[in-house]
């Protein structure tokens, strides 16, 4: 039995995984939240959500800034605060996600007139005191240059903001019908209750990396020792306490007209105002009932403590030996673990698209990222949550026809390459999670990806399936009249579809569908059809010394050409390599990097690449010459693939350079977008010394950063 399989059986057979136990005695217990720093990845394009949330929570409270990146609300890099909002994603690409219905506080309006306050987001934004920022699980605090201090916590669908104003204030808090990327569509509404100050309303927005639109509802209440003075609505730069209802259009130039409501308070000895904001995709009624039931009495301490308790419980299964370990190493590790549970988000009860008793998870942002280590990590660490996620994915397919490759805000996200939910389902199936998952439906869902081309494969499934079945590769400039999507990425799609088919084959084996298994195993070898044996790779006129690379191929069998270094980290041509229609044949990465993406047929790949020594040299070249970019997910597995050439020590050595050189416990400490916790899971699993080859019952072992790592998995739901 190869060592990797031995380890897996440990995972399945016992409730306690102990990696590299020099001393088999249990690792000591301690408060693990002291080592969680939510600010890691909140600067330098990490786009991490650093605010207050529960595990997988829908309400995510933070200060929003006007940064240029796709920040998860707050970017810790200077900039200005534009408001305080309750919905966010973590590690977003595309455009900034959510950030709907922000509140904004004023200690006083100029001239003591409501029109003396500034309402539009672009004008009202304000600097904050950098040293005032505090972030802990379930808590975020900041002080604005105006002297207003704001701290916040969250329940599942409700945020609680505590605004502390300087003495002598007559505070005004506005609520703006906007979002982070100004995507609001027509006819947003707000009503302000004159006697209570309660604000309710809704607006329709567009998702940040997907198609369609979503409607979100809110319910905001205010509680303060200070008496309410007046309330009303604003449009553009003008406000009035005489009007309490507003329906506002999008303006003709595309930028949504500023509009919303406000409530103003009299001066009081204690100028603390609590704002409770419930959100819902169903109705304002549901937003209000969430708020009323989740944070009944505006008790900040109790809400905060409940969040701490939930995070403590979530982190309970994992401990590492702290012997000889710096706090910064522990912070790097546990913060990575924490980020795997910020996204996806549990929207059960909030899905208006179909009715079902199944759980509903959202903010799979995107599965192309999370299949590689985030979901495999959670499969060990929080299998109950993974079961719900998989049931939700299968239910989504049941009602919308297709498994997503990406999903956010009740909308379809864009596919980046393959149908990568297949890899996730296979991974979870192979690792033995069964409880409540309808695996027949799961198998039918992945098989549909492999067999049926959707009309719009930008959003789901795969394109070019006719070629895939008949030519056995995705040709460059494919002739595809059955479905539509960006006709690029023929190499990376070929490699990813081959792996997706392998994932399906393994499920078929498990379900005793032998004929299917053989069919998909055969198709999983299609990657070989794009390997051009005599292809060389030049860099600035010099041969890199390796022969044999993937190349694009036309449907008539003639080779095309793409420089193997194009779209690599050292390609300075400035070309766009994402979903643009000029992006080329590899997605967000080069042929150099994609040459290693045959995770299921490594021995054949190694033979193609010239044997174990040449293969090792190629991996060295990839890492040593900066071709790879560890800030994007295709790089993850290449760190560990030395194992397949019999050189596991080199995998350990690579891990030790990337962590902490590229992953360090600071706001700017991530090399790229966290992608919903993908980077967090890379750090967690690499430091544990247990990295998955995702979609297979294989873990690649490296030397852990700790003397011992202990995970108490829930063995009751694992089938041995
Ligand atoms: C903050 O806002 C001010 C005023 O609009 C602007 O000049 C400044 O560039 C902003 N800061 C950042 C870092 O964006
Ligand atoms: C504000 O007033 C309160 C009560 O009068 C007092 O305790 C507090 O010190 C004052 N704060 C400031 C910043 O002056
Ligand atoms: C917005 O409201 C206006 C006025 O009531 C109506 O004419 C229009 O059809 C509405 N637009 C949408 C998209 O609902
Ligand atoms: C809430 O209050 C209790 C009792 O005063 C205190 O022990 C606890 O630390 C507080 N919790 C938080 C999160 O502040
Ligand atoms: C597959 O077949 C084996 C051997 O006949 C049997 O033990 C197993 O239970 C079957 N699995 C399923 C899912 O039917
Ligand atoms: C190419 O090779 C020449 C001669 O060995 C060397 O001087 C030059 O630095 C190399 N260029 C690059 C880009 O590596
Ligand atoms: C195959 O198609 C490509 C692209 O249209 C073309 O350049 C090439 O000449 C064709 N090869 C043959 C053998 O017809
Ligand atoms: C393997 O590497 C050796 C030495 O660099 C080279 O001579 C040989 O051609 C390579 N083989 C392949 C298939 O690339
Ligand atoms: C590697 O590439 C990055 C750009 O992605 C650059 O910032 C960095 O300096 C490069 N490192 C080396 C050693 O060339």
Coordinates of N, CA and C in Angstrom, one line a residue, residues 356 358 387 389-404 421-422 424-426 429 433-434 436-450 504 507-508 511 513 516:
X356 N -37.5 24.2 -1.6 CA -36.8 23.0 -1.4 C -36.5 22.9 0.1
X358 N -33.8 21.3 1.0 CA -32.4 21.1 1.1 C -31.7 22.3 1.6
X387 N -21.1 18.4 3.8 CA -22.3 17.7 3.4 C -23.4 18.6 3.0
X389 N -23.0 21.7 1.8 CA -22.6 22.3 0.6 C -22.9 21.4 -0.6
X390 N -22.5 20.2 -0.5 CA -22.7 19.2 -1.6 C -24.2 19.0 -1.8
X391 N -25.0 18.9 -0.8 CA -26.4 18.8 -1.0 C -26.9 20.0 -1.7
X392 N -26.4 21.2 -1.3 CA -26.8 22.4 -2.0 C -26.4 22.4 -3.5
X393 N -25.2 22.0 -3.8 CA -24.8 22.0 -5.2 C -25.7 21.0 -6.0
X394 N -26.0 19.9 -5.4 CA -26.8 18.9 -6.1 C -28.2 19.5 -6.3
X395 N -28.7 20.1 -5.3 CA -30.1 20.7 -5.4 C -30.1 21.8 -6.4
X396 N -29.0 22.6 -6.5 CA -28.9 23.6 -7.5 C -29.0 23.0 -8.9
X397 N -28.3 21.9 -9.1 CA -28.4 21.2 -10.4 C -29.8 20.7 -10.6
X398 N -30.4 20.2 -9.6 CA -31.8 19.6 -9.7 C -32.8 20.7 -10.2
X399 N -32.6 22.0 -9.7 CA -33.6 23.0 -10.1 C -33.1 23.9 -11.2
X400 N -31.8 24.1 -11.4 CA -31.4 25.0 -12.4 C -30.8 24.3 -13.6
X401 N -30.7 23.0 -13.5 CA -30.2 22.2 -14.6 C -28.8 21.8 -14.6
X402 N -28.0 22.7 -13.9 CA -26.5 22.5 -14.0 C -25.9 22.7 -12.6
X403 N -24.8 22.0 -12.4 CA -23.9 22.3 -11.3 C -23.2 23.7 -11.6
X404 N -23.0 24.5 -10.6 CA -22.2 25.7 -10.9 C -20.7 25.5 -10.9
X421 N -17.2 21.4 -10.2 CA -18.0 20.8 -9.2 C -17.8 19.3 -9.3
X422 N -17.5 18.8 -10.5 CA -17.2 17.3 -10.6 C -16.1 16.9 -9.7
X424 N -15.1 18.3 -7.0 CA -15.5 18.4 -5.6 C -16.4 17.2 -5.2
X425 N -17.4 16.9 -6.0 CA -18.2 15.8 -5.7 C -17.4 14.5 -5.6
X426 N -16.5 14.3 -6.5 CA -15.7 13.1 -6.5 C -14.8 13.1 -5.2
X429 N -17.1 12.3 -2.3 CA -17.6 10.9 -2.4 C -16.5 9.9 -2.0
X433 N -18.0 10.8 2.6 CA -19.2 11.5 3.2 C -20.4 11.0 2.5
X434 N -21.4 10.5 3.3 CA -22.6 9.9 2.8 C -23.9 10.5 3.3
X436 N -27.0 11.8 4.2 CA -28.0 12.8 3.6 C -27.7 13.2 2.2
X437 N -26.6 12.8 1.6 CA -26.3 13.2 0.2 C -26.9 12.1 -0.7
X438 N -27.6 12.6 -1.7 CA -28.2 11.7 -2.7 C -27.2 11.5 -3.8
X439 N -26.4 10.4 -3.6 CA -25.2 10.3 -4.5 C -25.7 9.8 -5.9
X440 N -26.8 9.2 -6.1 CA -27.3 8.9 -7.4 C -27.6 10.3 -8.2
X441 N -28.2 11.2 -7.4 CA -28.5 12.5 -8.1 C -27.1 13.2 -8.3
X442 N -26.2 13.0 -7.4 CA -24.9 13.7 -7.6 C -24.2 13.1 -8.8
X443 N -24.3 11.8 -9.0 CA -23.6 11.2 -10.1 C -24.3 11.7 -11.4
X444 N -25.7 11.7 -11.4 CA -26.4 12.2 -12.6 C -26.0 13.6 -12.9
X445 N -25.7 14.4 -11.9 CA -25.3 15.8 -12.1 C -24.0 15.9 -12.8
X446 N -23.0 15.2 -12.3 CA -21.7 15.3 -12.9 C -21.7 14.7 -14.3
X447 N -22.5 13.6 -14.5 CA -22.5 13.0 -15.8 C -23.1 13.9 -16.8
X448 N -24.1 14.7 -16.4 CA -24.6 15.7 -17.3 C -23.6 16.7 -17.8
X449 N -22.7 17.1 -16.9 CA -21.6 18.0 -17.3 C -20.8 17.3 -18.4
X450 N -20.6 16.0 -18.3 CA -19.7 15.3 -19.3 C -20.4 15.1 -20.6
X504 N -15.3 11.9 -12.5 CA -16.5 11.2 -12.7 C -16.3 9.7 -12.8
X507 N -16.2 8.2 -9.4 CA -17.5 8.0 -8.8 C -18.2 6.8 -9.4
X508 N -18.1 6.7 -10.7 CA -18.7 5.6 -11.4 C -18.2 4.3 -10.9
X511 N -19.8 3.5 -7.6 CA -21.2 3.2 -7.7 C -21.4 2.0 -8.6
X513 N -20.7 1.4 -11.7 CA -21.1 1.7 -13.0 C -19.9 1.5 -13.9
X516 N -19.6 3.0 -17.5 CA -19.3 4.4 -17.4 C -17.9 4.7 -17.0

